[in-house]
PDB file of C-alpha atoms in Angstrom:
ATOM      1  CA  MET A 700       5.831  -6.927 -21.079  1.00 82.00           C
ATOM      2  CA  VAL A 701       9.194  -8.606 -20.613  1.00 92.00           C
ATOM      3  CA  ASP A 702      11.285 -11.154 -22.481  1.00 94.00           C
ATOM      4  CA  THR A 703      13.294 -13.411 -20.184  1.00 96.00           C
ATOM      5  CA  GLU A 704      14.976 -16.798 -20.027  1.00 97.00           C
ATOM      6  CA  GLU A 705      12.480 -17.791 -17.333  1.00 98.00           C
ATOM      7  CA  GLN A 706       9.574 -17.281 -19.732  1.00 98.00           C
ATOM      8  CA  ARG A 707      11.349 -19.228 -22.473  1.00 98.00           C
ATOM      9  CA  LEU A 708      11.841 -22.198 -20.137  1.00 98.00           C
ATOM     10  CA  ASP A 709       8.244 -21.944 -18.911  1.00 98.00           C
ATOM     11  CA  ILE A 710       6.954 -22.039 -22.485  1.00 98.00           C
ATOM     12  CA  ILE A 711       8.948 -25.209 -23.156  1.00 98.00           C
ATOM     13  CA  LYS A 712       7.705 -26.730 -19.881  1.00 98.00           C
ATOM     14  CA  TYR A 713       4.012 -26.095 -20.540  1.00 98.00           C
ATOM     15  CA  CYS A 714       4.191 -27.130 -24.186  1.00 98.00           C
ATOM     16  CA  ASN A 715       5.731 -30.428 -23.046  1.00 98.00           C
ATOM     17  CA  LEU A 716       3.033 -30.968 -20.427  1.00 97.00           C
ATOM     18  CA  LEU A 717       0.356 -30.916 -23.129  1.00 97.00           C
ATOM     19  CA  LEU A 718       2.349 -32.624 -25.871  1.00 98.00           C
ATOM     20  CA  ASN A 719       3.473 -35.469 -23.601  1.00 97.00           C
ATOM     21  CA  GLY A 720       0.142 -35.658 -21.775  1.00 96.00           C
ATOM     22  CA  TYR A 721      -3.337 -35.292 -23.209  1.00 96.00           C
ATOM     23  CA  LEU A 722      -2.221 -34.465 -26.753  1.00 96.00           C
ATOM     24  CA  SER A 723       0.105 -37.473 -26.972  1.00 96.00           C
ATOM     25  CA  HIS A 724      -2.990 -39.565 -27.759  1.00 95.00           C
ATOM     26  CA  PHE A 725      -3.780 -37.601 -30.937  1.00 95.00           C
ATOM     27  CA  LYS A 726      -2.230 -37.183 -34.387  1.00 95.00           C
ATOM     28  CA  GLN A 727      -0.836 -33.920 -35.706  1.00 97.00           C
ATOM     29  CA  THR A 728      -3.372 -32.910 -38.337  1.00 95.00           C
ATOM     30  CA  ASP A 729      -5.295 -29.823 -39.447  1.00 94.00           C
ATOM     31  CA  LYS A 730      -8.533 -31.830 -39.258  1.00 93.00           C
ATOM     32  CA  SER A 731      -8.917 -31.712 -35.470  1.00 94.00           C
ATOM     33  CA  ALA A 732      -8.479 -29.163 -32.703  1.00 95.00           C
ATOM     34  CA  GLN A 733      -6.040 -31.472 -30.962  1.00 96.00           C
ATOM     35  CA  GLY A 734      -3.988 -31.867 -34.139  1.00 96.00           C
ATOM     36  CA  ARG A 735      -3.838 -28.123 -34.731  1.00 96.00           C
ATOM     37  CA  MET A 736      -2.861 -27.544 -31.127  1.00 97.00           C
ATOM     38  CA  ILE A 737      -0.008 -30.036 -31.509  1.00 98.00           C
ATOM     39  CA  THR A 738       1.265 -28.018 -34.477  1.00 97.00           C
ATOM     40  CA  GLN A 739       0.945 -24.774 -32.503  1.00 98.00           C
ATOM     41  CA  LEU A 740       2.772 -26.110 -29.446  1.00 98.00           C
ATOM     42  CA  LYS A 741       5.566 -27.727 -31.445  1.00 98.00           C
ATOM     43  CA  TRP A 742       6.161 -24.402 -33.199  1.00 98.00           C
ATOM     44  CA  LEU A 743       6.286 -22.505 -29.896  1.00 98.00           C
ATOM     45  CA  LYS A 744       8.534 -25.109 -28.286  1.00 98.00           C
ATOM     46  CA  GLU A 745      10.965 -25.228 -31.211  1.00 98.00           C
ATOM     47  CA  ARG A 746      11.240 -21.433 -31.362  1.00 97.00           C
ATOM     48  CA  ALA A 747      11.746 -21.210 -27.596  1.00 98.00           C
ATOM     49  CA  GLU A 748      14.398 -23.942 -27.620  1.00 98.00           C
ATOM     50  CA  ASN A 749      16.230 -22.135 -30.423  1.00 97.00           C
ATOM     51  CA  HIS A 750      16.026 -18.765 -28.625  1.00 97.00           C
ATOM     52  CA  ASN A 751      14.000 -17.495 -31.569  1.00 97.00           C
ATOM     53  CA  LEU A 752      10.715 -16.524 -29.940  1.00 97.00           C
ATOM     54  CA  PRO A 753      10.601 -12.792 -29.177  1.00 95.00           C
ATOM     55  CA  LEU A 754       7.952 -11.950 -26.597  1.00 97.00           C
ATOM     56  CA  PRO A 755       5.164 -11.046 -26.796  1.00 97.00           C
ATOM     57  CA  VAL A 756       4.289 -13.293 -29.741  1.00 97.00           C
ATOM     58  CA  PRO A 757       2.028 -11.597 -32.330  1.00 95.00           C
ATOM     59  CA  ARG A 758      -1.601 -12.764 -32.074  1.00 95.00           C
ATOM     60  CA  GLU A 759      -1.604 -13.978 -35.654  1.00 95.00           C
ATOM     61  CA  LYS A 760       1.078 -16.495 -34.694  1.00 96.00           C
ATOM     62  CA  LEU A 761      -1.079 -17.861 -31.857  1.00 97.00           C
ATOM     63  CA  GLY A 762      -4.310 -18.461 -33.742  1.00 93.00           C
ATOM     64  CA  SER A 763      -4.794 -22.102 -32.749  1.00 95.00           C
ATOM     65  CA  LEU A 764      -3.932 -21.605 -29.085  1.00 96.00           C
ATOM     66  CA  LEU A 765      -6.188 -18.565 -28.653  1.00 96.00           C
ATOM     67  CA  TYR A 766      -9.127 -19.947 -30.646  1.00 95.00           C
ATOM     68  CA  ILE A 767      -9.110 -23.436 -29.174  1.00 95.00           C
ATOM     69  CA  TYR A 768      -8.702 -22.123 -25.626  1.00 93.00           C
ATOM     70  CA  THR A 769     -11.613 -19.710 -26.078  1.00 92.00           C
ATOM     71  CA  ASN A 770     -14.173 -22.018 -27.641  1.00 92.00           C
ATOM     72  CA  GLY A 771     -13.348 -25.240 -25.787  1.00 87.00           C
ATOM     73  CA  GLU A 772     -12.865 -27.152 -29.025  1.00 90.00           C
ATOM     74  CA  MET A 773     -10.044 -29.119 -27.369  1.00 91.00           C
ATOM     75  CA  TYR A 774     -12.640 -31.464 -25.881  1.00 91.00           C
ATOM     76  CA  ASN A 775     -14.642 -32.150 -29.046  1.00 89.00           C
ATOM     77  CA  ILE A 776     -13.821 -35.832 -29.415  1.00 89.00           C
ATOM     78  CA  TYR A 777     -15.251 -39.034 -30.860  1.00 90.00           C
ATOM     79  CA  GLU A 778     -17.062 -41.449 -28.564  1.00 92.00           C
ATOM     80  CA  TYR A 779     -14.144 -43.901 -28.643  1.00 91.00           C
ATOM     81  CA  GLU A 780     -11.782 -41.116 -27.460  1.00 90.00           C
ATOM     82  CA  LYS A 781     -13.740 -40.309 -24.294  1.00 91.00           C
ATOM     83  CA  PRO A 782     -11.662 -42.677 -22.121  1.00 92.00           C
ATOM     84  CA  ILE A 783      -8.610 -40.617 -23.115  1.00 90.00           C
ATOM     85  CA  LEU A 784     -10.126 -37.373 -21.853  1.00 89.00           C
ATOM     86  CA  GLU A 785     -11.285 -39.093 -18.663  1.00 91.00           C
ATOM     87  CA  GLN A 786      -7.626 -39.681 -17.753  1.00 92.00           C
ATOM     88  CA  TYR A 787      -7.012 -35.930 -17.568  1.00 93.00           C
ATOM     89  CA  ASN A 788      -8.375 -33.004 -15.609  1.00 91.00           C
ATOM     90  CA  ILE A 789      -9.951 -30.463 -17.977  1.00 91.00           C
ATOM     91  CA  GLU A 790      -9.318 -27.645 -15.511  1.00 90.00           C
ATOM     92  CA  THR A 791      -5.606 -28.518 -15.491  1.00 92.00           C
ATOM     93  CA  ILE A 792      -5.461 -28.572 -19.300  1.00 94.00           C
ATOM     94  CA  GLU A 793      -7.141 -25.162 -19.468  1.00 93.00           C
ATOM     95  CA  LYS A 794      -4.809 -23.755 -16.819  1.00 94.00           C
ATOM     96  CA  ILE A 795      -1.799 -24.834 -18.879  1.00 96.00           C
ATOM     97  CA  MET A 796      -3.212 -23.116 -21.962  1.00 96.00           C
ATOM     98  CA  ASP A 797      -4.007 -20.021 -19.895  1.00 96.00           C
ATOM     99  CA  ARG A 798      -0.401 -19.894 -18.689  1.00 97.00           C
ATOM    100  CA  LEU A 799       0.890 -20.261 -22.232  1.00 98.00           C
ATOM    101  CA  ILE A 800      -1.253 -17.303 -23.305  1.00 97.00           C
ATOM    102  CA  THR A 801       0.112 -15.219 -20.421  1.00 97.00           C
ATOM    103  CA  LEU A 802       3.661 -16.122 -21.442  1.00 98.00           C
ATOM    104  CA  THR A 803       3.311 -15.713 -25.192  1.00 98.00           C
ATOM    105  CA  GLU A 804       0.562 -13.249 -26.121  1.00 97.00           C
ATOM    106  CA  GLU A 805       0.975 -11.064 -23.023  1.00 96.00           C
ATOM    107  CA  GLY A 806       4.726 -11.505 -22.547  1.00 97.00           C
ATOM    108  CA  GLY A 807       3.977 -11.864 -18.836  1.00 97.00           C
ATOM    109  CA  LEU A 808       5.697 -13.465 -15.856  1.00 98.00           C
ATOM    110  CA  LEU A 809       3.836 -16.264 -14.109  1.00 98.00           C
ATOM    111  CA  THR A 810       2.791 -16.247 -10.468  1.00 98.00           C
ATOM    112  CA  LYS A 811       4.780 -18.991  -8.716  1.00 97.00           C
ATOM    113  CA  LYS A 812       4.904 -20.267  -5.148  1.00 97.00           C
ATOM    114  CA  GLU A 813       8.252 -18.606  -4.412  1.00 97.00           C
ATOM    115  CA  TYR A 814       6.488 -15.267  -4.931  1.00 98.00           C
ATOM    116  CA  PHE A 815       3.608 -15.989  -2.535  1.00 98.00           C
ATOM    117  CA  PRO A 816       5.280 -14.290   0.482  1.00 97.00           C
ATOM    118  CA  TYR A 817       5.564 -11.058  -1.493  1.00 98.00           C
ATOM    119  CA  ILE A 818       1.909 -11.142  -2.540  1.00 98.00           C
ATOM    120  CA  VAL A 819       1.110 -11.615   1.149  1.00 98.00           C
ATOM    121  CA  ARG A 820       3.198  -8.493   1.862  1.00 98.00           C
ATOM    122  CA  VAL A 821       1.317  -6.500  -0.775  1.00 98.00           C
ATOM    123  CA  ILE A 822      -1.961  -7.649   0.773  1.00 97.00           C
ATOM    124  CA  ASP A 823      -0.667  -6.447   4.160  1.00 98.00           C
ATOM    125  CA  ALA A 824       0.034  -3.075   2.559  1.00 97.00           C
ATOM    126  CA  LEU A 825      -3.391  -3.001   0.921  1.00 95.00           C
ATOM    127  CA  ILE A 826      -5.252  -3.822   4.135  1.00 95.00           C
ATOM    128  CA  LEU A 827      -3.225  -1.259   6.068  1.00 96.00           C
ATOM    129  CA  LEU A 828      -3.955   1.376   3.431  1.00 94.00           C
ATOM    130  CA  ILE A 829      -7.683   0.673   3.571  1.00 91.00           C
ATOM    131  CA  GLU A 830      -7.781   0.703   7.368  1.00 91.00           C
ATOM    132  CA  LYS A 831      -5.876   3.957   7.773  1.00 87.00           C
ATOM    133  CA  SER A 832      -7.663   5.837   4.989  1.00 85.00           C
ATOM    134  CA  ASP A 833     -11.109   7.317   4.551  1.00 82.00           C
ATOM    135  CA  TYR A 834     -11.590   5.853   1.073  1.00 82.00           C
ATOM    136  CA  ASN A 835     -15.191   5.442  -0.013  1.00 79.00           C
ATOM    137  CA  LEU A 836     -15.347   1.793  -1.083  1.00 81.00           C
ATOM    138  CA  GLU A 837     -19.077   1.822  -1.749  1.00 77.00           C
ATOM    139  CA  GLY A 838     -19.950  -0.372   1.225  1.00 79.00           C
ATOM    140  CA  TYR A 839     -17.451  -3.108   0.319  1.00 82.00           C
ATOM    141  CA  LYS A 840     -14.723  -2.179   2.812  1.00 86.00           C
ATOM    142  CA  ILE A 841     -15.259  -4.996   5.340  1.00 89.00           C
ATOM    143  CA  GLU A 842     -16.032  -7.554   2.621  1.00 90.00           C
ATOM    144  CA  PHE A 843     -12.928  -6.585   0.688  1.00 90.00           C
ATOM    145  CA  ILE A 844     -10.664  -6.916   3.731  1.00 92.00           C
ATOM    146  CA  ASN A 845     -12.205 -10.316   4.523  1.00 93.00           C
ATOM    147  CA  ASP A 846     -11.585 -11.496   0.948  1.00 93.00           C
ATOM    148  CA  LEU A 847      -7.989 -10.274   1.119  1.00 95.00           C
ATOM    149  CA  ARG A 848      -7.396 -12.122   4.380  1.00 96.00           C
ATOM    150  CA  ASP A 849      -8.889 -15.284   2.907  1.00 94.00           C
ATOM    151  CA  ILE A 850      -6.527 -15.091  -0.081  1.00 94.00           C
ATOM    152  CA  GLN A 851      -3.648 -14.449   2.320  1.00 96.00           C
ATOM    153  CA  LYS A 852      -4.550 -17.576   4.271  1.00 96.00           C
ATOM    154  CA  HIS A 853      -4.462 -19.712   1.133  1.00 95.00           C
ATOM    155  CA  LEU A 854      -1.147 -18.189   0.078  1.00 96.00           C
ATOM    156  CA  ASN A 855       0.406 -18.835   3.483  1.00 96.00           C
ATOM    157  CA  GLU A 856      -0.783 -22.436   3.357  1.00 96.00           C
ATOM    158  CA  ASN A 857       0.433 -22.912  -0.245  1.00 94.00           C
ATOM    159  CA  ASP A 858      -2.924 -24.348  -1.279  1.00 92.00           C
ATOM    160  CA  ILE A 859      -3.644 -21.947  -4.118  1.00 91.00           C
ATOM    161  CA  ASP A 860      -2.628 -22.382  -7.757  1.00 92.00           C
ATOM    162  CA  PRO A 861      -3.047 -19.223  -9.873  1.00 93.00           C
ATOM    163  CA  PRO A 862      -4.630 -18.361 -12.240  1.00 92.00           C
ATOM    164  CA  LEU A 863      -7.915 -18.618 -10.370  1.00 87.00           C
ATOM    165  CA  GLY A 864     -10.154 -16.866 -12.868  1.00 76.00           C
ATOM    166  CA  ALA A 865     -12.949 -19.376 -12.294  1.00 70.00           C
ATOM    167  CA  PHE A 866     -12.930 -18.530  -8.575  1.00 69.00           C
ATOM    168  CA  MET A 867     -13.521 -14.825  -9.114  1.00 73.00           C
ATOM    169  CA  LYS A 868     -17.188 -15.345  -8.197  1.00 79.00           C
ATOM    170  CA  TYR A 869     -16.118 -16.250  -4.661  1.00 83.00           C
ATOM    171  CA  TYR A 870     -14.446 -12.858  -4.217  1.00 87.00           C
ATOM    172  CA  PRO A 871     -17.102 -10.405  -5.446  1.00 84.00           C
ATOM    173  CA  SER A 872     -15.506  -7.461  -3.622  1.00 86.00           C
ATOM    174  CA  PHE A 873     -12.800  -7.374  -6.297  1.00 82.00           C
ATOM    175  CA  LYS A 874     -15.340  -5.678  -8.563  1.00 79.00           C
ATOM    176  CA  LEU A 875     -14.019  -2.581  -6.789  1.00 75.00           C
ATOM    177  CA  LYS A 876     -11.054  -2.596  -9.150  1.00 73.00           C
ATOM    178  CA  TYR A 877     -13.304  -0.834 -11.649  1.00 72.00           C
ATOM    179  CA  LYS A 878     -14.200   1.933  -9.171  1.00 77.00           C
ATOM    180  CA  VAL A 879     -10.961   3.108  -7.558  1.00 79.00           C
ATOM    181  CA  ASP A 880      -9.437   5.324 -10.239  1.00 81.00           C
ATOM    182  CA  ASP A 881      -9.394   8.240  -7.791  1.00 82.00           C
ATOM    183  CA  TYR A 882      -7.068   6.335  -5.435  1.00 87.00           C
ATOM    184  CA  PRO A 883      -3.873   5.572  -7.424  1.00 91.00           C
ATOM    185  CA  LEU A 884      -1.945   3.691  -4.711  1.00 93.00           C
ATOM    186  CA  LEU A 885      -4.993   1.675  -3.714  1.00 92.00           C
ATOM    187  CA  LYS A 886      -5.588   0.756  -7.345  1.00 91.00           C
ATOM    188  CA  LYS A 887      -1.937  -0.175  -7.880  1.00 95.00           C
ATOM    189  CA  LEU A 888      -1.895  -2.541  -4.905  1.00 95.00           C
ATOM    190  CA  MET A 889      -5.284  -3.998  -5.756  1.00 92.00           C
ATOM    191  CA  LEU A 890      -4.291  -4.749  -9.349  1.00 94.00           C
ATOM    192  CA  ILE A 891      -1.083  -6.482  -8.245  1.00 96.00           C
ATOM    193  CA  VAL A 892      -3.141  -8.825  -6.080  1.00 95.00           C
ATOM    194  CA  TYR A 893      -5.882  -9.225  -8.685  1.00 93.00           C
ATOM    195  CA  HIS A 894      -3.566 -10.071 -11.571  1.00 95.00           C
ATOM    196  CA  SER A 895      -1.277 -12.258  -9.476  1.00 96.00           C
ATOM    197  CA  ILE A 896      -4.143 -14.369  -8.147  1.00 94.00           C
ATOM    198  CA  PHE A 897      -6.877 -14.396 -10.770  1.00 92.00           C
ATOM    199  CA  ASN A 898      -4.772 -13.998 -13.928  1.00 94.00           C
ATOM    200  CA  GLY A 899      -1.691 -15.795 -12.637  1.00 96.00           C
ATOM    201  CA  ARG A 900       0.595 -12.980 -13.766  1.00 97.00           C
ATOM    202  CA  ARG A 901       3.024 -11.188 -11.484  1.00 97.00           C
ATOM    203  CA  PRO A 902       4.233  -7.602 -12.125  1.00 97.00           C
ATOM    204  CA  ASP A 903       6.876  -7.122 -14.815  1.00 97.00           C
ATOM    205  CA  ASN A 904       9.333  -5.687 -12.285  1.00 97.00           C
ATOM    206  CA  TRP A 905       9.088  -8.828 -10.132  1.00 98.00           C
ATOM    207  CA  LEU A 906      11.789 -10.463 -12.241  1.00 97.00           C
ATOM    208  CA  THR A 907      13.433 -12.434  -9.424  1.00 97.00           C
ATOM    209  CA  PRO A 908      12.598 -13.108  -5.761  1.00 97.00           C
ATOM    210  CA  GLU A 909      15.275 -10.553  -4.844  1.00 97.00           C
ATOM    211  CA  ASP A 910      13.694  -7.897  -7.095  1.00 97.00           C
ATOM    212  CA  THR A 911      10.282  -8.778  -5.735  1.00 98.00           C
ATOM    213  CA  ASP A 912      11.415  -8.544  -2.118  1.00 98.00           C
ATOM    214  CA  ARG A 913      12.726  -5.046  -2.788  1.00 98.00           C
ATOM    215  CA  GLU A 914       9.741  -3.814  -4.824  1.00 98.00           C
ATOM    216  CA  SER A 915       7.077  -5.202  -2.494  1.00 98.00           C
ATOM    217  CA  GLN A 916       8.838  -3.732   0.548  1.00 98.00           C
ATOM    218  CA  LYS A 917       8.890  -0.343  -1.169  1.00 98.00           C
ATOM    219  CA  LEU A 918       5.111  -0.517  -1.537  1.00 97.00           C
ATOM    220  CA  LEU A 919       4.616  -1.475   2.101  1.00 97.00           C
ATOM    221  CA  ASP A 920       6.967   1.308   3.236  1.00 97.00           C
ATOM    222  CA  GLU A 921       5.058   3.806   1.109  1.00 96.00           C
ATOM    223  CA  VAL A 922       1.816   2.892   2.856  1.00 96.00           C
ATOM    224  CA  ILE A 923       3.425   2.981   6.326  1.00 95.00           C
ATOM    225  CA  ARG A 924       4.727   6.519   5.677  1.00 93.00           C
ATOM    226  CA  LEU A 925       1.266   7.859   4.851  1.00 87.00           C
TER     227      LEU A 925
END
């Protein structure tokens, strides 16, 4: 967990996207999910703007965000409000809330396009490690490499927008992350890719592109030396 100016600015950005977008059509009130979310986001935004939001934020301070995100109550609307929701993409709204949870509850750093080349490098290291090792991957070795190359392709083409939690079903080989405890380096590389892509959170030591260049190269060099 980290606490950076980047996260503070990201919190303000994503609060504004909801407050000035979908939620701008609703009143701030405790009687609706949208109204409670407005209160939650205004509190987060004000604290972030005043440099008074230590990260991670305690769960009890994020009750509305966490509850409404989990149960989908954000879309419980009256019939006359349906045209409002039709103007917006529900997946985009949920992705914004997901990113706010990563920033606030987890105190995490978001995966952004400027970090894609370094995820590609980690995938290179991961594939190389798998190919040069005799790890027992329970029959998933070829499938896992194919999934990694597919993710790499999307990263190189900039047509991926983490977090992709809903797309996990298309990459079933990543279930291996639960079965590689005996291979520390393999697990480390796998979890970097998994969290960066499916949770939209980059490692805490990837603070800047310069830091990330250095840290990802270290991982690749470690694999090459094996």
